[in-house]
Coordinates of C-alpha atoms in Angstrom, one line a residue:
M1 CA -41.2 13.0 -5.2
N2 CA -40.4 9.4 -4.7
E3 CA -40.4 8.8 -1.0
I4 CA -37.0 7.1 -1.0
L5 CA -35.6 9.9 -2.9
Q6 CA -36.9 12.4 -0.4
S7 CA -35.2 10.5 2.4
A8 CA -32.0 10.3 0.3
Q9 CA -32.0 14.3 -0.2
N10 CA -32.5 14.5 3.7
I11 CA -29.1 12.8 4.0
K12 CA -27.4 14.5 1.1
E13 CA -24.9 16.6 3.0
E14 CA -24.0 13.4 5.0
I15 CA -23.3 11.6 1.7
I16 CA -21.2 14.4 0.4
Q17 CA -19.0 14.5 3.5
I18 CA -18.4 10.8 3.1
R19 CA -17.6 11.1 -0.6
R20 CA -15.1 14.0 0.2
Q21 CA -13.2 11.9 2.9
I22 CA -12.8 9.0 0.5
H23 CA -11.8 11.4 -2.2
Q24 CA -9.1 12.9 -0.2
N25 CA -7.6 9.6 0.6
P26 CA -7.5 7.6 -2.5
E27 CA -5.8 4.2 -2.6
V28 CA -5.0 1.9 -5.7
G29 CA -5.2 -1.7 -6.4
D30 CA -6.0 -4.7 -4.2
N31 CA -5.0 -3.3 -1.0
L32 CA -7.0 -0.4 0.4
P33 CA -6.4 -0.3 4.2
K34 CA -7.8 3.2 5.0
T35 CA -10.8 3.0 2.6
T36 CA -11.6 -0.4 4.0
E37 CA -11.4 0.7 7.6
F38 CA -13.4 3.9 6.8
V39 CA -16.2 2.0 5.0
M40 CA -16.5 -0.7 7.7
E41 CA -16.6 2.2 10.2
Q42 CA -19.5 3.7 8.5
L43 CA -21.4 0.7 8.0
K44 CA -21.2 -0.3 11.8
K45 CA -22.3 3.1 12.6
I46 CA -25.4 2.7 10.7
G47 CA -26.1 -0.7 12.3
Y48 CA -24.6 -3.4 10.1
E49 CA -22.1 -6.1 10.9
P50 CA -19.8 -5.9 7.9
E51 CA -17.2 -8.6 7.0
E52 CA -14.0 -8.4 5.0
I53 CA -14.2 -11.6 2.9
C54 CA -10.9 -10.9 1.1
K55 CA -8.2 -8.3 1.3
S56 CA -10.3 -4.9 1.1
G57 CA -13.3 -6.9 0.0
I58 CA -16.4 -5.9 2.2
V59 CA -19.9 -7.5 2.5
A60 CA -22.7 -6.4 4.8
T61 CA -26.3 -7.8 4.5
I62 CA -29.7 -6.5 5.6
K63 CA -32.6 -8.9 6.0
G64 CA -36.2 -7.9 5.9
E65 CA -38.8 -9.3 8.2
K66 CA -40.5 -11.1 5.2
P67 CA -38.4 -14.2 3.6
G68 CA -37.5 -13.7 0.1
K69 CA -34.8 -13.6 -2.6
V70 CA -31.3 -12.0 -2.5
F71 CA -30.4 -8.8 -4.4
L72 CA -26.8 -7.7 -4.5
L73 CA -25.6 -4.1 -4.9
R74 CA -21.9 -3.4 -5.7
A75 CA -19.7 -0.3 -5.5
D76 CA -15.9 -0.3 -6.2
M77 CA -13.6 1.5 -4.0
D78 CA -10.2 1.9 -5.7
S79 CA -8.8 4.9 -7.5
L80 CA -6.0 5.7 -10.1
P81 CA -2.4 6.6 -10.0
V82 CA -3.1 10.0 -11.4
E83 CA -2.0 13.4 -9.9
E84 CA -5.3 15.3 -9.4
Q85 CA -5.4 18.7 -11.1
A86 CA -9.1 19.3 -10.4
G87 CA -9.9 22.8 -8.9
V88 CA -11.7 21.4 -5.7
E89 CA -10.9 22.1 -2.3
F90 CA -11.0 18.5 -1.2
K91 CA -8.6 17.2 -3.7
S92 CA -6.2 14.6 -3.2
T93 CA -2.6 15.4 -2.5
N94 CA -1.0 11.6 -2.4
G95 CA -0.3 11.4 -6.0
N96 CA -3.7 9.1 -6.6
M97 CA -7.0 10.4 -7.7
H98 CA -10.6 9.1 -7.9
A99 CA -10.7 10.2 -11.4
C100 CA -13.1 7.1 -12.3
G101 CA -15.6 8.3 -9.6
H102 CA -15.3 5.2 -7.4
D103 CA -15.5 7.5 -4.4
M104 CA -19.0 8.5 -5.8
H105 CA -20.0 4.8 -6.1
T106 CA -18.8 3.9 -2.4
S107 CA -20.6 7.0 -0.8
M108 CA -23.8 6.4 -2.9
L109 CA -24.0 2.8 -1.7
L110 CA -23.3 3.9 1.9
G111 CA -26.0 6.3 1.5
A112 CA -28.3 3.3 0.3
A113 CA -27.1 1.4 3.2
K114 CA -28.6 4.1 5.6
L115 CA -31.9 4.2 3.4
L116 CA -32.4 0.4 3.5
K117 CA -32.0 0.4 7.4
E118 CA -34.8 3.3 7.2
Y119 CA -37.0 1.2 5.0
E120 CA -36.3 -2.1 6.5
K121 CA -39.9 -3.0 7.0
D122 CA -40.2 -2.8 3.2
I123 CA -37.6 -5.4 2.5
E124 CA -39.0 -8.9 1.4
G125 CA -35.8 -10.7 1.3
T126 CA -32.2 -9.9 1.7
V127 CA -30.1 -7.1 0.3
K128 CA -26.2 -7.7 0.1
L129 CA -24.1 -4.6 0.0
V130 CA -20.7 -5.4 -1.7
F131 CA -17.6 -2.8 -1.8
Q132 CA -14.8 -4.3 -3.7
P133 CA -11.0 -3.2 -4.4
N134 CA -9.3 -3.3 -7.7
E135 CA -12.0 -2.8 -10.5
E136 CA -9.3 -0.9 -12.4
G137 CA -6.9 -3.8 -12.6
F138 CA -9.8 -6.3 -13.5
K139 CA -9.0 -8.5 -10.5
G140 CA -11.5 -7.2 -7.7
A141 CA -14.8 -8.9 -8.7
K142 CA -12.9 -12.3 -9.5
A143 CA -11.2 -12.1 -6.0
M144 CA -14.6 -11.3 -4.4
I145 CA -16.4 -14.0 -6.4
Q146 CA -13.6 -16.5 -5.5
A147 CA -14.0 -15.6 -1.8
G148 CA -17.9 -16.4 -2.0
V149 CA -19.5 -13.1 -2.3
L150 CA -22.4 -14.9 -4.2
K151 CA -22.9 -17.5 -1.4
N152 CA -24.2 -17.3 2.1
P153 CA -27.0 -16.4 1.2
D154 CA -27.0 -17.2 -2.5
V155 CA -27.6 -14.2 -4.6
D156 CA -30.4 -14.2 -7.2
A157 CA -29.7 -10.9 -8.9
A158 CA -26.8 -8.3 -8.9
M159 CA -26.7 -4.5 -9.9
A160 CA -23.9 -1.9 -10.2
M161 CA -24.0 1.7 -10.9
H162 CA -21.1 3.7 -12.5
V163 CA -21.0 7.6 -12.6
H164 CA -20.7 9.0 -16.0
S165 CA -18.8 12.3 -16.8
G166 CA -20.2 13.9 -20.1
T167 CA -23.7 12.9 -19.6
P168 CA -26.3 15.2 -18.2
S169 CA -26.6 15.0 -14.4
N170 CA -29.2 12.3 -13.3
V171 CA -29.7 10.8 -16.6
V172 CA -29.4 7.1 -16.6
L173 CA -28.0 4.9 -19.4
Y174 CA -28.0 1.1 -19.5
G175 CA -27.2 -1.3 -22.4
I176 CA -29.3 -4.3 -23.5
G177 CA -27.4 -7.7 -23.7
P178 CA -23.6 -7.7 -24.4
S179 CA -23.0 -3.8 -23.9
I180 CA -19.3 -3.3 -22.7
A181 CA -16.3 -4.8 -24.2
G182 CA -14.0 -7.5 -22.7
C183 CA -10.5 -6.6 -22.2
T184 CA -7.1 -8.4 -22.0
V185 CA -4.1 -6.6 -20.7
F186 CA -1.0 -7.9 -22.0
R187 CA 2.7 -7.6 -21.7
I188 CA 5.4 -8.4 -24.4
T189 CA 8.9 -8.8 -23.5
V190 CA 11.6 -8.8 -26.4
K191 CA 15.1 -10.0 -25.6
G192 CA 17.9 -9.0 -27.9
T193 CA 21.7 -8.6 -27.4
G194 CA 22.9 -5.2 -26.6
C195 CA 25.8 -3.6 -28.3
H196 CA 27.3 -0.2 -29.6
G197 CA 25.0 1.6 -31.9
A198 CA 28.0 2.1 -34.3
M199 CA 28.0 -1.8 -34.6
P200 CA 24.7 -3.3 -34.8
E201 CA 25.9 -6.4 -36.4
T202 CA 27.5 -7.5 -33.3
G203 CA 24.3 -7.7 -31.5
V204 CA 20.6 -8.3 -31.8
D205 CA 18.3 -5.2 -31.7
P206 CA 15.3 -5.7 -29.6
I207 CA 13.8 -2.2 -30.7
N208 CA 13.7 -3.4 -34.3
I209 CA 12.0 -6.7 -33.4
A210 CA 9.6 -4.7 -31.1
A211 CA 8.8 -2.3 -34.0
H212 CA 8.0 -5.3 -36.3
I213 CA 6.0 -7.0 -33.8
Y214 CA 3.9 -3.8 -33.2
L215 CA 3.2 -3.2 -36.8
S216 CA 2.3 -7.1 -37.4
I217 CA -0.3 -7.3 -34.7
Q218 CA -2.3 -4.3 -36.1
E219 CA -2.8 -6.6 -39.0
I220 CA -4.9 -9.1 -36.8
T221 CA -7.7 -6.4 -36.7
A222 CA -7.2 -5.1 -40.2
R223 CA -6.9 -8.5 -42.0
E224 CA -8.2 -11.3 -39.6
V225 CA -11.3 -10.0 -37.8
S226 CA -14.5 -9.6 -39.7
A227 CA -15.3 -6.0 -40.5
T228 CA -18.7 -6.6 -38.9
E229 CA -16.9 -7.4 -35.6
T230 CA -15.7 -4.6 -33.1
A231 CA -12.2 -5.2 -31.8
V232 CA -9.2 -3.1 -31.1
I233 CA -5.6 -3.7 -30.2
T234 CA -3.9 -0.7 -28.4
M235 CA -0.3 -0.5 -27.2
G236 CA 0.0 2.0 -24.4
K237 CA 3.6 1.5 -23.4
F238 CA 6.9 0.9 -25.5
V239 CA 10.0 1.0 -23.4
G240 CA 13.5 0.3 -24.3
G241 CA 16.9 1.8 -24.0
E242 CA 18.8 4.1 -21.8
T243 CA 20.9 6.3 -24.1
H244 CA 21.1 7.3 -27.9
N245 CA 24.1 5.3 -29.0
V246 CA 23.6 1.9 -27.4
I247 CA 21.2 -0.8 -28.6
P248 CA 19.7 -2.3 -25.5
D249 CA 19.1 -5.9 -24.3
Q250 CA 15.3 -5.6 -23.9
V251 CA 12.2 -3.8 -24.9
V252 CA 9.0 -4.1 -22.9
M253 CA 5.5 -3.2 -24.5
E254 CA 2.2 -3.2 -22.7
G255 CA -1.4 -2.8 -24.1
T256 CA -4.9 -4.1 -24.2
I257 CA -7.2 -6.1 -26.6
R258 CA -10.9 -5.2 -26.6
Y259 CA -13.6 -7.4 -28.0
H260 CA -17.3 -8.2 -27.8
S261 CA -17.1 -12.0 -27.8
K262 CA -14.8 -14.2 -25.5
E263 CA -13.9 -16.4 -28.6
L264 CA -12.8 -13.5 -30.5
G265 CA -10.6 -12.2 -27.6
D266 CA -9.1 -15.8 -27.2
F267 CA -8.4 -15.9 -30.9
M268 CA -6.8 -12.4 -31.0
F269 CA -4.5 -13.3 -28.1
Q270 CA -3.7 -16.7 -29.7
R271 CA -2.6 -14.9 -33.0
M272 CA -0.5 -12.3 -30.9
Q273 CA 1.4 -15.2 -29.4
E274 CA 2.3 -16.7 -32.7
I275 CA 3.2 -13.2 -34.4
V276 CA 5.4 -12.2 -31.2
T277 CA 7.4 -15.5 -31.1
S278 CA 7.9 -16.0 -34.8
T279 CA 8.7 -12.4 -35.5
A280 CA 11.4 -12.4 -32.8
K281 CA 12.9 -15.5 -34.2
L282 CA 12.9 -14.2 -37.7
F283 CA 15.1 -11.4 -36.4
R284 CA 17.5 -13.7 -34.2
G285 CA 15.9 -12.6 -30.8
E286 CA 13.3 -14.0 -28.4
A287 CA 10.1 -12.7 -27.3
T288 CA 7.1 -13.8 -25.0
I289 CA 3.6 -12.3 -24.4
E290 CA 1.8 -12.8 -21.1
E291 CA -1.6 -11.8 -19.9
V292 CA -1.4 -9.5 -17.1
S293 CA -5.2 -9.4 -16.3
S294 CA -8.5 -9.9 -18.2
V295 CA -12.1 -9.2 -17.9
P296 CA -14.9 -10.9 -20.1
P297 CA -17.6 -8.8 -22.1
L298 CA -20.2 -7.5 -19.9
I299 CA -23.7 -8.9 -20.5
N300 CA -26.7 -7.0 -19.1
N301 CA -29.6 -9.4 -18.6
T302 CA -32.4 -7.8 -20.8
E303 CA -35.3 -8.7 -18.6
L304 CA -33.7 -7.5 -15.3
A305 CA -32.2 -4.5 -16.9
N306 CA -35.7 -3.3 -18.3
E307 CA -37.4 -4.0 -15.1
I308 CA -34.8 -2.0 -13.0
G309 CA -34.9 0.8 -15.7
G310 CA -38.8 0.8 -14.9
Y311 CA -38.0 1.4 -11.1
I312 CA -35.4 4.2 -11.9
K313 CA -38.0 6.0 -13.8
D314 CA -39.9 6.4 -10.6
I315 CA -36.7 8.3 -9.2
V316 CA -35.5 10.4 -12.2
G317 CA -38.5 10.5 -14.4
E318 CA -39.5 8.7 -17.6
R319 CA -37.5 10.8 -20.1
A320 CA -34.1 10.5 -18.0
V321 CA -33.6 6.8 -18.6
V322 CA -32.2 5.7 -21.7
S323 CA -31.5 2.0 -22.8
F324 CA -29.4 1.3 -25.7
E325 CA -28.2 -1.6 -27.8
Q326 CA -24.9 -0.2 -29.2
R327 CA -21.8 -1.6 -27.5
G328 CA -19.2 0.3 -25.9
M329 CA -15.4 -0.3 -26.0
G330 CA -14.6 0.5 -22.4
S331 CA -14.3 -2.4 -19.9
E332 CA -15.5 -2.9 -16.4
D333 CA -14.9 -5.8 -14.0
F334 CA -18.4 -6.1 -12.8
A335 CA -18.6 -8.1 -16.1
S336 CA -17.5 -11.3 -14.1
Y337 CA -20.7 -11.1 -12.0
T338 CA -22.8 -11.1 -15.1
Y339 CA -21.7 -14.8 -16.0
E340 CA -22.7 -15.9 -12.5
V341 CA -26.0 -14.4 -11.8
P342 CA -28.7 -12.2 -13.8
S343 CA -27.1 -8.7 -13.5
M344 CA -27.7 -5.0 -14.5
Y345 CA -25.1 -2.4 -14.9
M346 CA -26.0 1.2 -15.4
M347 CA -24.4 4.7 -15.7
L348 CA -25.7 7.6 -13.9
G349 CA -24.8 11.0 -15.5
A350 CA -22.4 13.0 -13.6
G351 CA -22.6 16.5 -15.5
V352 CA -21.8 18.2 -18.7
K353 CA -19.9 21.4 -19.3
E354 CA -23.2 23.3 -19.9
E355 CA -24.1 22.9 -16.4
N356 CA -20.8 23.8 -15.0
P357 CA -17.4 24.4 -16.9
Q358 CA -15.7 22.1 -14.4
Y359 CA -17.7 19.0 -15.4
G360 CA -17.6 17.0 -18.7
Y361 CA -13.8 16.1 -18.6
P362 CA -13.4 12.5 -19.8
M363 CA -13.1 9.6 -17.2
H364 CA -9.5 9.2 -15.9
H365 CA -8.6 13.0 -16.7
P366 CA -6.7 14.6 -14.1
C367 CA -9.2 17.5 -14.0
V368 CA -12.5 15.5 -14.1
V369 CA -15.0 16.7 -11.4
F370 CA -18.4 15.0 -10.9
N371 CA -21.5 16.7 -9.7
E372 CA -22.2 16.0 -6.1
D373 CA -25.8 16.5 -6.5
I374 CA -26.3 13.2 -8.0
L375 CA -25.3 11.4 -4.8
P376 CA -28.6 11.1 -3.1
V377 CA -30.2 10.2 -6.5
G378 CA -27.6 7.2 -6.9
A379 CA -28.4 6.2 -3.2
A380 CA -32.1 6.2 -3.8
I381 CA -31.8 4.1 -7.0
H382 CA -29.8 1.6 -5.2
A383 CA -32.2 1.2 -2.3
Y384 CA -35.4 1.6 -4.2
S385 CA -34.4 -0.9 -7.0
A386 CA -33.5 -3.5 -4.5
I387 CA -36.8 -3.0 -2.4
Q388 CA -38.9 -3.2 -5.6
W389 CA -37.2 -6.0 -7.3
L390 CA -37.5 -8.3 -4.0
K391 CA -41.1 -7.2 -3.8
N392 CA -41.9 -8.6 -7.2
H393 CA -39.8 -11.7 -7.0
H394 CA -40.8 -14.3 -4.3

């Protein structure tokens, strides 16, 4: 067995306890006071001097005796506003839930922090450990980059790992090149003039306008985007009116555009602006569209991804590492790092129903349960990959 993996297995129970503590106290968005305090405390306990470089954005570094390059490892710490229904004894009771496994990511990186201290003599350069807020809102990575996470010392390469429900435990998947979609979150506000439902001619119906807008924007992907391109527009929220017999003043719609090239994303958003304003005008109303947040497509550096993939085989075995060139339509705010430094993003299998009927629910599902046995493996992958990459890049 790989020596670092053996050391990780020795601290498995400790990593599990850390994970459960975070899992029971999930926080959402930019401001994660309890989680930040807990992670800072754990890092100090191991012997680091962590720094909060922006709200709930933590950085800690470890430098080996030999000089060298800088390798960044990133974990996200935020949860989702989902009421947990999973049958675990450590479930959250505050109305939020780590349904995307960020508690797993944070505890694995804390495990790696401990391993890096143990193997400090093998580090030829610097490892930068990054714990960030608001991945789900696509704002955390940008805030960290703006706060200087890639500076002092300057980062040469970056890596992130995400657990994946529905993939067998300890199987690692990574994409080559552009592998995860960009996403723009938008809000459309349609304004009309409210009136009684018996006399629609005395007002301007924003529900009618919104329905026409909804149908019209689906024509962008149907008729204005090449059939060889992958793109999707999804409307997840459509809210208007309070009662059955009154036409309201306003309708609000929210949704996402997903795409694999920034240019296509920009084109789709521009066409939506034109459709939204002109459709509203056509029906005597007004409408605006705004970008709530966005993240570009994620691009894995091919050379780095294959090199790290090789190191991971030393941990999980040759057959458990799978690279692919297909592109997924999910989005991930680690993408912002991939435009700044060579980066690698991977997924670590967290269990399927055949292993345990509790496993295998989709990410973000209120019943999702992740296999905790993968925690030491994730910690070992982080630490070993960083040590090996630094050793081979002087």
